[in-house]
Amino acid sequence: MARFRYQRKEGEFALAMAAIKDPIAFAGTAAISEAGDIVKRQGRQDIAAAGFSKRWQNALRVNVYPRRKLSMNAAALIFHNIRYAGIFEEGAVISGKPRLWLPLPSAPKRAGRQKMTPALYVKTIGPLFSIERPGKPPLLAGKIATNRRGSKTGKVSLSALKRGGAGAPSTLVPLFVGIDRVNIRDRFSIRQITERAAARLGALYLKHLKV
């Protein structure tokens, strides 16, 4: 029987391990990155199909770690920049204390960069007045400036509300409706989309493995 003798060279084993490690790290990172791209693309499509704006769609983000580096321990962080977006993933019942005041179409959308609320309205525009309606949800109304004939000056505008709130001749216009609670149904399926993408990681890893 022939005998062979092998003598390793210094650093040869380390080089062999590195040669294996690099394609594994590449495949692992590429698989995580592609799965993250799938979640982001399909998740944004899901949010759009639920009727949400481009802002809501683009707020779904995916970060792959470590950044700009290959790793056998790569991971993806999937998150939504709008903090309360999770409500539309699972649904919820939100109760008022004692009521929730929802803006009517006539209410100003914002005061500066903040979304309009009754408290913000009182702070920035003027007083609000309660209108009780037997058998119906109550309303909060603001003063809107009128013309010389005592009529509203066309469309409800922020400037007319400010003039009315400042003491100009005015009439009341409903701005908020009060309800006890609101049921928010689930609208997104980001969790299911993520689970489906995670189930493909094995196939994506083999797709990118080049040894």
Backbone as a chain_set.jsonl record, in Angstrom:
{"seq": "MARFRYQRKEGEFALAMAAIKDPIAFAGTAAISEAGDIVKRQGRQDIAAAGFSKRWQNALRVNVYPRRKLSMNAAALIFHNIRYAGIFEEGAVISGKPRLWLPLPSAPKRAGRQKMTPALYVKTIGPLFSIERPGKPPLLAGKIATNRRGSKTGKVSLSALKRGGAGAPSTLVPLFVGIDRVNIRDRFSIRQITERAAARLGALYLKHLKV", "coords": {"N": [[0.854, -1.19, 0.0], [0.584, 2.149, -0.911], [2.068, 4.951, 0.658], [1.413, 8.225, 1.847], [2.656, 11.413, 2.61], [1.776, 14.37, 4.141], [2.463, 17.71, 4.567], [1.455, 20.52, 6.162], [1.299, 23.902, 5.127], [2.255, 26.96, 6.672], [-0.456, 28.887, 7.789], [-2.136, 27.936, 5.851], [-4.465, 26.497, 6.525], [-6.062, 28.453, 7.68], [-6.452, 30.096, 5.483], [-7.94, 28.376, 3.865], [-10.271, 28.098, 5.398], [-11.138, 30.72, 5.352], [-11.708, 30.96, 2.683], [-13.975, 29.43, 2.517], [-15.645, 30.729, 4.282], [-16.148, 33.321, 3.195], [-17.86, 33.056, 0.782], [-20.079, 31.985, 2.116], [-20.785, 34.002, 3.906], [-21.41, 35.956, 2.039], [-23.603, 34.781, 0.701], [-25.423, 34.504, 2.825], [-25.847, 37.195, 3.612], [-26.798, 38.265, 1.201], [-29.14, 36.775, 0.872], [-30.688, 37.597, 3.098], [-30.911, 40.32, 2.453], [-32.343, 40.215, 0.011], [-34.713, 39.005, 0.864], [-35.588, 41.011, 2.583], [-36.04, 43.064, 0.725], [-38.175, 41.938, -0.648], [-40.167, 41.922, 1.337], [-40.401, 44.681, 1.775], [-41.252, 45.622, -0.755], [-43.65, 44.107, -1.282], [-45.023, 44.666, 1.067], [-45.405, 47.457, 0.951], [-47.045, 47.534, -1.257], [-49.248, 46.242, -0.174], [-50.06, 48.078, 1.773], [-50.743, 50.194, 0.112], [-52.891, 49.032, -1.259], [-54.73, 48.987, 0.763], [-55.596, 51.515, 0.774], [-54.035, 53.591, 1.727], [-51.887, 56.484, 1.823], [-49.053, 57.581, -0.246], [-47.111, 58.451, 1.487], [-47.576, 56.857, 3.77], [-47.016, 54.386, 2.642], [-44.272, 54.583, 1.933], [-43.198, 54.811, 4.42], [-42.782, 52.332, 5.451], [-40.022, 50.528, 6.255], [-36.861, 48.847, 5.697], [-33.99, 47.733, 7.207], [-30.809, 46.369, 6.78], [-28.464, 44.564, 8.625], [-25.056, 43.645, 9.439], [-24.339, 46.944, 8.219], [-23.217, 47.652, 4.945], [-21.384, 45.532, 4.89], [-20.321, 42.153, 4.676], [-21.72, 39.304, 6.291], [-22.019, 36.301, 8.218], [-23.953, 36.335, 10.033], [-26.014, 38.022, 9.316], [-28.832, 40.251, 9.547], [-32.213, 41.457, 9.324], [-34.015, 44.402, 9.977], [-37.308, 45.215, 10.187], [-39.568, 47.785, 9.97], [-42.005, 50.385, 10.731], [-42.222, 53.796, 10.123], [-44.228, 55.404, 11.121], [-45.505, 55.581, 14.195], [-47.889, 54.54, 15.27], [-48.764, 52.743, 13.413], [-49.019, 50.022, 13.769], [-51.532, 49.541, 14.776], [-53.172, 49.224, 12.596], [-52.333, 46.847, 11.673], [-53.126, 44.872, 13.442], [-55.613, 45.646, 14.33], [-57.897, 47.396, 16.535], [-59.648, 48.651, 19.446], [-60.474, 51.833, 20.301], [-61.081, 53.844, 22.977], [-62.787, 56.756, 24.176], [-62.073, 59.493, 26.496], [-63.947, 61.278, 28.231], [-64.859, 61.017, 25.624], [-64.026, 60.567, 22.146], [-62.878, 62.985, 19.969], [-63.459, 63.595, 16.752], [-62.229, 65.095, 13.773], [-64.323, 66.95, 11.58], [-65.009, 67.249, 8.009], [-64.983, 69.999, 7.634], [-63.193, 71.031, 9.446], [-60.017, 72.608, 10.124], [-57.059, 71.123, 8.795], [-54.51, 71.153, 9.907], [-52.418, 72.838, 12.343], [-49.863, 74.701, 11.846], [-47.319, 72.388, 11.906], [-48.631, 70.447, 13.253], [-51.26, 68.045, 13.678], [-54.695, 68.859, 13.653], [-56.501, 69.213, 16.655], [-59.14, 69.393, 19.147], [-58.06, 70.687, 21.475], [-55.763, 71.895, 20.431], [-56.943, 73.567, 18.584], [-58.341, 75.408, 20.226], [-56.155, 76.58, 21.436], [-54.731, 77.778, 19.328], [-56.524, 79.045, 17.58], [-59.234, 79.743, 18.498], [-62.17, 79.838, 20.697], [-64.206, 76.877, 21.344], [-67.506, 75.532, 21.033], [-69.953, 73.569, 22.614], [-72.357, 71.454, 21.122], [-75.185, 69.861, 21.81], [-76.988, 67.01, 20.751], [-79.848, 65.369, 20.901], [-79.976, 61.875, 20.921], [-78.025, 61.728, 19.019], [-74.484, 61.948, 18.175], [-72.574, 64.386, 20.004], [-71.457, 67.71, 19.03], [-68.63, 69.856, 18.423], [-68.288, 73.235, 17.915], [-66.903, 75.982, 16.074], [-66.298, 79.543, 15.9], [-66.991, 81.289, 12.969], [-66.066, 83.903, 10.854], [-68.412, 86.237, 9.501], [-70.012, 87.814, 6.643], [-71.257, 91.145, 5.841], [-73.947, 90.689, 5.671], [-74.372, 88.74, 7.46], [-73.771, 86.154, 6.717], [-71.845, 83.157, 6.121], [-68.594, 83.415, 4.697], [-68.427, 81.909, 2.084], [-66.47, 78.989, 1.493], [-65.322, 77.203, 4.386], [-62.621, 78.598, 5.966], [-59.28, 78.825, 7.277], [-58.435, 81.392, 7.917], [-60.89, 82.781, 8.154], [-61.982, 81.487, 10.354], [-60.143, 82.195, 12.299], [-60.561, 84.962, 12.396], [-63.197, 84.984, 13.294], [-62.836, 83.74, 15.78], [-61.345, 85.674, 16.998], [-63.128, 87.648, 17.57], [-64.615, 88.929, 15.597], [-67.729, 89.669, 13.803], [-69.721, 86.769, 13.693], [-70.684, 83.316, 13.041], [-71.69, 80.037, 14.158], [-69.901, 77.066, 13.246], [-69.906, 73.604, 12.775], [-67.176, 71.574, 13.788], [-65.943, 69.354, 15.008], [-66.825, 65.986, 15.876], [-68.136, 64.061, 18.537], [-67.47, 60.837, 19.765], [-68.023, 57.709, 21.514], [-66.334, 55.506, 21.254], [-64.075, 53.969, 18.879], [-63.876, 51.487, 16.429], [-61.202, 49.977, 14.985], [-60.393, 48.22, 12.243], [-58.229, 45.508, 11.181], [-55.944, 46.296, 8.652], [-53.582, 45.914, 7.314], [-51.157, 43.413, 6.213], [-48.554, 42.885, 6.982], [-47.082, 41.287, 8.735], [-47.695, 38.64, 7.912], [-46.666, 38.75, 5.333], [-43.96, 39.085, 5.912], [-43.423, 36.647, 7.21], [-43.803, 34.865, 5.1], [-41.703, 35.63, 3.416], [-39.547, 35.027, 5.073], [-39.735, 32.261, 5.113], [-38.682, 31.65, 2.707], [-35.98, 31.939, 2.908], [-34.07, 29.856, 2.974], [-34.042, 28.876, 0.302], [-33.306, 31.229, -0.993], [-30.771, 31.593, 0.086], [-29.32, 29.394, -1.015], [-29.544, 30.124, -3.667], [-27.821, 32.286, -3.822], [-25.413, 31.251, -3.027], [-22.153, 30.626, -3.875], [-19.814, 28.449, -4.503]], "CA": [[0.0, 0.0, 0.0], [1.38, 3.374, -0.983], [1.902, 5.888, 1.754], [1.608, 9.63, 1.48], [2.901, 12.316, 3.729], [1.366, 15.737, 3.817], [2.92, 18.697, 5.537], [0.725, 21.755, 5.902], [2.038, 25.156, 5.104], [1.787, 27.913, 7.676], [-1.552, 29.761, 7.353], [-2.931, 27.32, 4.789], [-5.782, 26.148, 7.047], [-6.806, 29.711, 7.842], [-6.86, 30.55, 4.147], [-9.004, 27.485, 3.403], [-11.484, 28.452, 6.117], [-11.584, 32.028, 4.855], [-12.282, 30.75, 1.356], [-15.325, 28.91, 2.722], [-16.409, 31.724, 5.027], [-16.54, 34.454, 2.358], [-19.097, 32.807, 0.032], [-21.185, 31.762, 3.049], [-21.199, 35.328, 4.37], [-22.056, 36.635, 0.912], [-24.911, 34.169, 0.459], [-26.3, 34.844, 3.942], [-26.202, 38.614, 3.535], [-27.622, 38.474, 0.0], [-30.465, 36.183, 1.119], [-31.404, 38.507, 3.999], [-31.204, 41.552, 1.712], [-33.41, 39.966, -0.959], [-35.951, 38.795, 1.63], [-36.007, 42.334, 3.038], [-36.593, 43.77, -0.436], [-39.494, 41.343, -0.927], [-41.091, 42.436, 2.355], [-40.634, 46.116, 1.541], [-42.045, 45.805, -1.975], [-45.002, 43.567, -1.111], [-45.644, 45.379, 2.179], [-45.867, 48.756, 0.463], [-48.197, 47.257, -2.118], [-50.349, 45.907, 0.724], [-50.502, 49.336, 2.376], [-51.417, 50.951, -0.96], [-54.171, 48.379, -1.541], [-55.639, 49.334, 1.859], [-56.051, 52.884, 0.555], [-53.2, 54.562, 2.418], [-51.144, 57.387, 0.939], [-47.651, 57.286, -0.559], [-46.346, 58.684, 2.717], [-47.702, 55.654, 4.588], [-46.329, 53.29, 1.954], [-42.82, 54.763, 2.018], [-42.773, 54.759, 5.822], [-42.358, 50.957, 5.751], [-38.582, 50.494, 5.986], [-36.097, 47.633, 6.0], [-32.551, 47.945, 7.37], [-30.038, 45.128, 6.875], [-27.262, 44.713, 9.465], [-24.342, 44.92, 9.514], [-24.444, 47.736, 7.0], [-22.041, 47.728, 4.046], [-20.423, 44.506, 5.279], [-20.835, 40.786, 4.599], [-21.691, 38.621, 7.577], [-22.775, 35.062, 8.322], [-25.016, 36.605, 11.007], [-26.784, 39.174, 8.832], [-30.208, 40.313, 10.022], [-32.997, 42.56, 8.778], [-34.971, 45.05, 10.862], [-38.451, 45.694, 9.412], [-40.304, 48.676, 10.864], [-42.793, 51.445, 10.11], [-41.84, 55.057, 10.745], [-45.371, 55.974, 11.818], [-45.466, 54.732, 15.389], [-49.156, 53.863, 15.549], [-49.151, 51.937, 12.256], [-49.335, 48.672, 14.21], [-52.978, 49.437, 15.004], [-53.793, 48.76, 11.357], [-51.872, 45.473, 11.456], [-53.837, 43.954, 14.325], [-56.928, 46.156, 14.697], [-57.976, 47.853, 17.922], [-60.784, 49.452, 19.881], [-59.968, 52.999, 21.019], [-62.161, 54.48, 23.721], [-62.548, 58.14, 24.56], [-61.96, 59.807, 27.92], [-64.94, 60.222, 27.969], [-65.188, 60.923, 24.203], [-63.053, 60.857, 21.105], [-63.363, 64.073, 19.111], [-62.932, 63.403, 15.409], [-62.447, 66.285, 12.947], [-65.221, 66.904, 10.426], [-64.343, 67.796, 6.806], [-64.885, 71.456, 7.727], [-62.145, 71.425, 10.392], [-58.667, 72.764, 9.561], [-56.302, 69.873, 8.89], [-53.312, 71.317, 10.729], [-51.984, 74.134, 12.843], [-48.424, 74.522, 11.653], [-46.994, 71.003, 11.549], [-49.389, 69.534, 14.099], [-52.613, 67.723, 13.267], [-55.647, 69.619, 14.433], [-57.303, 68.605, 17.72], [-59.868, 70.452, 19.836], [-57.175, 71.455, 22.356], [-54.899, 72.726, 19.594], [-57.806, 74.596, 17.999], [-58.56, 76.439, 21.246], [-54.88, 77.241, 21.696], [-54.194, 78.528, 18.186], [-57.53, 79.73, 16.753], [-60.276, 80.387, 19.282], [-62.985, 78.947, 21.531], [-65.121, 75.895, 20.774], [-68.772, 75.498, 21.74], [-70.583, 72.26, 22.557], [-73.72, 71.373, 20.591], [-75.765, 68.572, 22.162], [-78.037, 66.589, 19.818], [-80.481, 64.173, 21.478], [-79.956, 60.687, 20.073], [-76.935, 61.804, 18.054], [-73.228, 62.36, 18.803], [-72.436, 65.833, 20.16], [-70.535, 68.419, 18.139], [-67.923, 71.046, 18.864], [-68.35, 74.223, 16.829], [-66.079, 77.179, 16.196], [-66.861, 80.763, 15.333], [-66.438, 81.663, 11.672], [-66.44, 85.284, 10.52], [-69.476, 86.39, 8.503], [-69.994, 89.082, 5.902], [-72.167, 92.172, 6.379], [-75.306, 90.15, 5.715], [-74.415, 87.706, 8.484], [-73.57, 84.84, 6.105], [-70.461, 82.69, 6.014], [-67.928, 83.861, 3.478], [-68.079, 80.768, 1.231], [-65.849, 77.812, 2.088], [-64.697, 77.399, 5.695], [-61.18, 78.799, 5.82], [-58.569, 79.052, 8.53], [-58.426, 82.834, 8.204], [-62.226, 83.168, 8.616], [-62.129, 80.955, 11.705], [-59.323, 83.017, 13.192], [-61.233, 86.255, 12.578], [-64.334, 84.73, 14.167], [-62.334, 83.475, 17.124], [-60.781, 86.91, 17.552], [-64.193, 88.554, 17.974], [-65.34, 89.525, 14.473], [-69.087, 89.111, 13.657], [-69.503, 85.363, 13.344], [-71.696, 82.302, 13.279], [-71.048, 78.777, 14.533], [-69.764, 76.024, 12.241], [-69.428, 72.359, 13.408], [-65.802, 71.214, 13.402], [-65.573, 68.048, 15.556], [-67.927, 65.152, 16.365], [-67.676, 63.25, 19.659], [-67.962, 59.46, 19.823], [-67.534, 57.001, 22.7], [-65.223, 54.628, 20.89], [-63.967, 53.673, 17.457], [-63.307, 50.168, 16.117], [-60.283, 50.019, 13.845], [-60.147, 46.85, 11.774], [-56.896, 45.297, 10.622], [-55.894, 46.7, 7.243], [-52.312, 45.482, 6.735], [-50.754, 42.013, 6.417], [-47.088, 42.927, 6.927], [-46.549, 40.14, 9.467], [-47.798, 37.461, 7.047], [-45.711, 38.943, 4.227], [-42.628, 38.827, 6.476], [-43.3, 35.205, 7.459], [-43.626, 34.182, 3.803], [-40.347, 35.919, 2.945], [-38.618, 34.269, 5.928], [-39.803, 30.855, 4.704], [-37.904, 31.501, 1.465], [-34.561, 32.239, 3.149], [-33.23, 28.719, 2.571], [-33.91, 28.875, -1.155], [-32.549, 32.421, -1.375], [-29.376, 31.34, 0.458], [-28.734, 28.51, -2.03], [-29.482, 30.892, -4.901], [-26.666, 33.202, -3.803], [-24.197, 30.544, -2.607], [-21.269, 30.312, -5.003], [-18.595, 27.824, -3.962]], "C": [[0.888, 1.238, 0.0], [1.065, 4.265, 0.203], [2.199, 7.305, 1.266], [1.858, 10.432, 2.743], [2.516, 13.729, 3.285], [1.844, 16.649, 4.931], [2.252, 20.027, 5.218], [1.669, 22.942, 5.903], [1.433, 26.114, 6.118], [0.697, 28.817, 7.096], [-2.456, 29.156, 6.31], [-4.346, 26.998, 5.273], [-6.658, 27.403, 7.182], [-7.305, 30.23, 6.496], [-8.008, 29.698, 3.613], [-10.326, 27.825, 4.085], [-12.042, 29.783, 5.641], [-12.246, 31.886, 3.496], [-13.701, 30.203, 1.445], [-16.219, 29.981, 3.334], [-16.944, 32.827, 4.117], [-17.794, 34.171, 1.532], [-20.301, 32.545, 0.923], [-21.721, 33.102, 3.548], [-21.918, 36.086, 3.267], [-23.466, 36.098, 0.693], [-25.898, 34.527, 1.563], [-26.765, 36.287, 3.879], [-27.109, 38.884, 2.342], [-29.034, 37.922, 0.196], [-31.31, 37.086, 2.016], [-31.808, 39.78, 3.264], [-32.349, 41.349, 0.73], [-34.746, 39.734, -0.247], [-36.493, 40.133, 2.136], [-36.629, 43.148, 1.917], [-37.991, 43.254, -0.782], [-40.528, 41.894, 0.048], [-41.424, 43.894, 2.093], [-41.531, 46.34, 0.334], [-43.489, 45.33, -1.776], [-45.744, 44.273, 0.021], [-46.177, 46.728, 1.748], [-47.058, 48.593, -0.477], [-49.434, 46.956, -1.277], [-50.922, 47.174, 1.362], [-51.241, 50.185, 1.348], [-52.796, 50.359, -1.244], [-55.2, 48.673, -0.458], [-56.109, 50.775, 1.769], [-55.225, 53.95, 1.244], [-52.298, 55.308, 1.429], [-49.715, 56.904, 0.695], [-46.767, 57.467, 0.673], [-46.391, 57.463, 3.616], [-46.961, 54.49, 3.951], [-44.82, 53.388, 2.151], [-42.301, 54.719, 3.445], [-42.44, 53.337, 6.268], [-40.904, 50.818, 5.322], [-37.981, 49.145, 6.345], [-34.623, 48.007, 6.077], [-31.863, 46.597, 7.543], [-28.756, 45.404, 7.653], [-26.391, 43.475, 9.34], [-24.374, 45.652, 8.176], [-23.103, 47.759, 6.256], [-20.964, 46.717, 4.428], [-21.08, 43.14, 5.168], [-20.719, 40.12, 5.959], [-22.503, 37.336, 7.504], [-23.935, 35.223, 9.3], [-25.841, 37.825, 10.602], [-28.228, 39.087, 9.33], [-30.892, 41.52, 9.401], [-33.956, 43.077, 9.839], [-36.07, 45.669, 9.998], [-39.318, 46.541, 10.347], [-41.075, 49.712, 10.057], [-42.519, 52.734, 10.858], [-42.991, 55.752, 11.464], [-45.674, 55.065, 12.995], [-46.763, 53.966, 15.638], [-49.633, 53.005, 14.38], [-49.55, 50.52, 12.652], [-50.814, 48.463, 14.494], [-53.658, 48.85, 13.777], [-53.304, 47.374, 10.947], [-52.732, 44.487, 12.243], [-55.265, 44.391, 14.629], [-56.954, 46.554, 16.167], [-59.296, 48.558, 18.17], [-60.224, 50.587, 20.722], [-61.145, 53.709, 21.664], [-61.782, 55.897, 24.106], [-62.492, 58.312, 26.06], [-62.63, 61.157, 28.206], [-65.258, 60.051, 26.485], [-63.948, 61.116, 23.342], [-63.649, 61.942, 20.217], [-62.677, 63.963, 17.753], [-63.21, 64.638, 14.556], [-63.427, 66.011, 11.813], [-64.491, 67.47, 9.213], [-64.155, 69.31, 6.864], [-63.745, 71.925, 8.623], [-60.815, 71.639, 9.67], [-57.863, 71.489, 9.773], [-55.14, 69.989, 9.877], [-53.231, 72.722, 11.301], [-50.47, 74.07, 12.844], [-48.156, 73.111, 11.182], [-47.798, 69.986, 12.331], [-50.785, 69.292, 13.542], [-53.603, 68.386, 14.217], [-56.406, 68.738, 15.429], [-58.099, 69.727, 18.373], [-58.974, 71.318, 20.724], [-56.278, 72.388, 21.552], [-55.694, 73.853, 18.938], [-58.001, 75.744, 18.985], [-57.293, 77.254, 21.481], [-54.464, 78.177, 20.558], [-55.226, 79.361, 17.435], [-58.575, 80.459, 17.597], [-61.118, 79.374, 20.034], [-63.829, 77.98, 20.709], [-66.378, 75.825, 21.653], [-69.444, 74.146, 21.524], [-72.004, 72.373, 22.025], [-74.241, 69.969, 20.889], [-76.933, 68.266, 21.214], [-78.669, 65.308, 20.355], [-80.502, 63.008, 20.482], [-78.847, 60.672, 19.046], [-75.653, 62.227, 18.77], [-73.145, 63.885, 18.916], [-71.399, 66.407, 19.186], [-69.8, 69.498, 18.914], [-67.879, 71.999, 17.675], [-67.441, 75.402, 17.134], [-66.78, 78.367, 15.579], [-66.179, 81.068, 14.004], [-66.96, 83.048, 11.312], [-67.478, 85.299, 9.401], [-69.312, 87.709, 7.76], [-71.029, 90.036, 6.485], [-73.603, 91.681, 6.477], [-75.444, 89.019, 6.73], [-74.254, 86.302, 7.948], [-72.092, 84.468, 6.125], [-69.88, 83.124, 4.687], [-67.454, 82.652, 2.674], [-67.506, 79.609, 2.033], [-65.227, 78.15, 3.439], [-63.184, 77.493, 5.514], [-60.566, 79.084, 7.178], [-58.602, 80.528, 8.901], [-59.778, 83.303, 8.731], [-62.477, 82.666, 10.027], [-61.324, 81.783, 12.699], [-59.964, 84.373, 13.434], [-62.439, 86.094, 13.5], [-63.903, 84.503, 15.6], [-61.784, 84.706, 17.8], [-61.849, 87.933, 17.903], [-64.935, 89.237, 16.848], [-66.76, 88.968, 14.433], [-69.0, 87.69, 13.089], [-70.762, 84.543, 13.529], [-70.964, 81.001, 13.587], [-71.005, 77.806, 13.36], [-69.241, 74.764, 12.921], [-68.054, 71.962, 12.871], [-65.385, 69.818, 13.87], [-66.833, 67.314, 16.005], [-67.366, 64.238, 17.448], [-68.299, 61.868, 19.654], [-67.337, 58.762, 21.031], [-66.313, 56.15, 22.39], [-65.214, 54.431, 19.379], [-63.317, 52.304, 17.294], [-62.462, 50.283, 14.848], [-59.985, 48.588, 13.426], [-58.733, 46.727, 11.223], [-56.937, 45.574, 9.123], [-54.633, 46.192, 6.538], [-52.088, 43.997, 6.989], [-49.23, 41.912, 6.379], [-46.477, 41.713, 7.63], [-46.572, 38.877, 8.6], [-46.814, 37.554, 5.879], [-44.293, 38.634, 4.7], [-42.412, 37.336, 6.705], [-43.101, 34.441, 6.153], [-42.219, 34.408, 3.255], [-39.319, 35.135, 3.758], [-38.596, 32.792, 5.537], [-38.987, 30.602, 3.434], [-36.411, 31.681, 1.678], [-33.645, 31.099, 2.727], [-32.985, 28.699, 1.077], [-33.099, 30.082, -1.633], [-31.069, 32.266, -1.04], [-28.689, 30.48, -0.602], [-28.603, 29.225, -3.358], [-28.224, 31.735, -4.966], [-25.356, 32.526, -3.398], [-23.371, 30.143, -3.813], [-19.959, 29.783, -4.449], [-17.893, 27.042, -5.063]], "O": [[1.816, 1.359, 0.8], [-0.068, 4.316, 0.681], [3.068, 7.551, 0.43], [1.316, 10.134, 3.808], [2.887, 14.196, 2.208], [1.636, 16.364, 6.111], [2.454, 20.594, 4.144], [2.69, 22.962, 6.591], [0.232, 26.073, 6.382], [0.888, 29.437, 6.05], [-3.442, 29.776, 5.911], [-5.315, 27.195, 4.539], [-7.839, 27.394, 6.836], [-8.422, 30.734, 6.381], [-8.934, 30.214, 2.987], [-11.376, 27.841, 3.443], [-13.256, 29.961, 5.536], [-13.211, 32.583, 3.183], [-14.532, 30.465, 0.576], [-17.384, 30.128, 2.964], [-18.099, 33.226, 4.263], [-18.726, 34.975, 1.569], [-21.43, 32.847, 0.537], [-22.931, 33.319, 3.611], [-22.909, 36.773, 3.516], [-24.41, 36.868, 0.519], [-27.063, 34.818, 1.292], [-27.947, 36.571, 4.071], [-28.075, 39.639, 2.451], [-30.008, 38.523, -0.256], [-32.488, 37.318, 1.746], [-32.927, 40.266, 3.434], [-33.229, 42.202, 0.617], [-35.786, 40.209, -0.702], [-37.702, 40.364, 2.122], [-37.625, 43.841, 2.124], [-38.875, 44.024, -1.157], [-41.624, 42.286, -0.351], [-42.583, 44.3, 2.178], [-42.46, 47.146, 0.384], [-44.434, 46.063, -2.068], [-46.959, 44.458, -0.055], [-47.282, 47.111, 2.133], [-47.969, 49.42, -0.486], [-50.541, 47.367, -1.626], [-52.14, 47.317, 1.474], [-52.245, 50.82, 1.668], [-53.76, 51.097, -1.447], [-56.403, 48.62, -0.713], [-56.92, 51.219, 2.582], [-55.659, 55.098, 1.342], [-51.995, 54.813, 0.344], [-49.236, 55.963, 1.328], [-45.8, 56.731, 0.873], [-45.366, 57.066, 4.171], [-46.344, 53.69, 4.654], [-44.166, 52.402, 2.492], [-41.094, 54.603, 3.662], [-41.876, 53.147, 7.346], [-40.591, 50.976, 4.142], [-38.51, 48.404, 7.174], [-34.067, 48.541, 5.117], [-32.287, 45.779, 8.36], [-28.047, 46.369, 7.368], [-26.907, 42.372, 9.155], [-24.43, 45.021, 7.121], [-22.03, 47.869, 6.851], [-19.772, 47.001, 4.309], [-22.249, 42.976, 5.518], [-19.752, 40.336, 6.69], [-23.531, 37.272, 6.83], [-24.801, 34.353, 9.389], [-26.311, 38.573, 11.46], [-28.773, 37.998, 9.51], [-30.238, 42.484, 9.003], [-34.626, 42.299, 10.517], [-35.798, 46.542, 9.175], [-39.752, 46.063, 11.395], [-40.836, 49.896, 8.863], [-42.574, 52.767, 12.087], [-42.759, 56.6, 12.326], [-46.057, 53.91, 12.811], [-46.731, 52.854, 16.164], [-50.789, 52.582, 14.358], [-50.333, 49.881, 11.951], [-51.3, 47.333, 14.457], [-54.606, 48.072, 13.896], [-53.805, 46.796, 9.983], [-53.03, 43.394, 11.761], [-56.054, 43.593, 15.134], [-56.122, 46.099, 16.952], [-59.972, 49.002, 17.241], [-59.574, 50.346, 21.74], [-62.085, 54.123, 20.987], [-60.611, 56.204, 24.332], [-62.821, 57.395, 26.812], [-61.906, 62.131, 28.413], [-65.864, 59.049, 26.105], [-62.967, 61.737, 23.751], [-64.789, 61.829, 19.767], [-61.477, 64.204, 17.624], [-64.314, 65.18, 14.607], [-63.365, 64.966, 11.166], [-63.452, 68.112, 9.371], [-63.26, 69.846, 6.209], [-63.363, 73.095, 8.57], [-60.514, 70.932, 8.708], [-57.976, 70.848, 10.817], [-54.828, 69.038, 10.595], [-53.874, 73.655, 10.822], [-49.863, 73.462, 13.726], [-48.703, 72.678, 10.168], [-47.666, 68.784, 12.101], [-51.417, 70.2, 13.003], [-53.374, 68.462, 15.424], [-56.888, 67.659, 15.083], [-57.774, 70.899, 18.18], [-59.108, 72.541, 20.731], [-56.057, 73.535, 21.942], [-55.183, 74.959, 18.757], [-57.845, 76.911, 18.626], [-57.351, 78.465, 21.697], [-53.906, 79.246, 20.804], [-54.855, 80.293, 16.722], [-58.779, 81.661, 17.428], [-60.818, 78.18, 20.014], [-64.128, 78.228, 19.541], [-66.311, 76.034, 22.864], [-69.5, 73.639, 20.403], [-72.759, 73.263, 22.416], [-73.786, 68.997, 20.286], [-77.753, 69.134, 20.915], [-78.053, 64.246, 20.261], [-80.982, 63.141, 19.356], [-78.726, 59.717, 18.278], [-75.718, 62.804, 19.856], [-73.598, 64.596, 18.02], [-70.588, 65.683, 18.609], [-70.286, 69.991, 19.932], [-67.483, 71.62, 16.573], [-67.237, 75.772, 18.29], [-67.741, 78.214, 14.825], [-64.952, 81.102, 13.916], [-68.151, 83.328, 11.449], [-67.43, 84.486, 8.478], [-68.575, 88.598, 8.188], [-71.615, 89.746, 7.527], [-74.387, 92.198, 7.273], [-76.507, 88.41, 6.846], [-74.568, 85.341, 8.65], [-71.212, 85.329, 6.142], [-70.582, 83.195, 3.679], [-66.256, 82.388, 2.581], [-67.995, 79.288, 3.116], [-64.676, 79.234, 3.625], [-62.551, 76.583, 4.978], [-61.244, 79.527, 8.105], [-58.776, 80.873, 10.07], [-59.832, 84.126, 9.646], [-63.122, 83.353, 10.819], [-61.779, 82.038, 13.815], [-59.922, 84.886, 14.552], [-62.688, 86.93, 14.368], [-64.528, 85.011, 16.531], [-61.754, 84.787, 19.028], [-61.535, 88.978, 18.472], [-65.814, 90.058, 17.112], [-66.996, 87.89, 14.978], [-68.287, 87.449, 12.115], [-71.758, 85.001, 14.088], [-69.77, 80.871, 13.314], [-71.95, 77.728, 12.575], [-68.214, 74.834, 13.596], [-67.803, 72.008, 11.667], [-64.572, 69.164, 13.218], [-67.793, 67.937, 16.459], [-66.266, 63.703, 17.311], [-69.518, 61.734, 19.552], [-66.275, 59.157, 21.513], [-65.371, 56.088, 23.18], [-66.204, 54.688, 18.695], [-62.321, 52.002, 17.95], [-62.961, 50.641, 13.781], [-59.383, 47.83, 14.187], [-58.116, 47.723, 10.844], [-57.85, 45.138, 8.421], [-54.614, 46.056, 5.315], [-52.727, 43.395, 7.851], [-48.681, 40.968, 5.811], [-45.47, 41.171, 7.173], [-45.592, 38.133, 8.555], [-46.206, 36.558, 5.489], [-43.517, 38.002, 3.984], [-41.333, 36.817, 6.422], [-42.328, 33.485, 6.1], [-41.611, 33.494, 2.697], [-38.338, 34.635, 3.208], [-37.553, 32.145, 5.623], [-38.646, 29.459, 3.13], [-35.643, 31.585, 0.721], [-32.566, 31.337, 2.185], [-31.851, 28.525, 0.631], [-32.303, 29.971, -2.564], [-30.208, 32.741, -1.781], [-27.587, 30.808, -1.04], [-27.659, 28.972, -4.107], [-27.626, 31.887, -6.031], [-24.301, 33.16, -3.423], [-23.841, 29.401, -4.676], [-19.106, 30.542, -3.988], [-16.848, 26.439, -4.821]]}, "num_chains": 1, "name": "protein.A"}
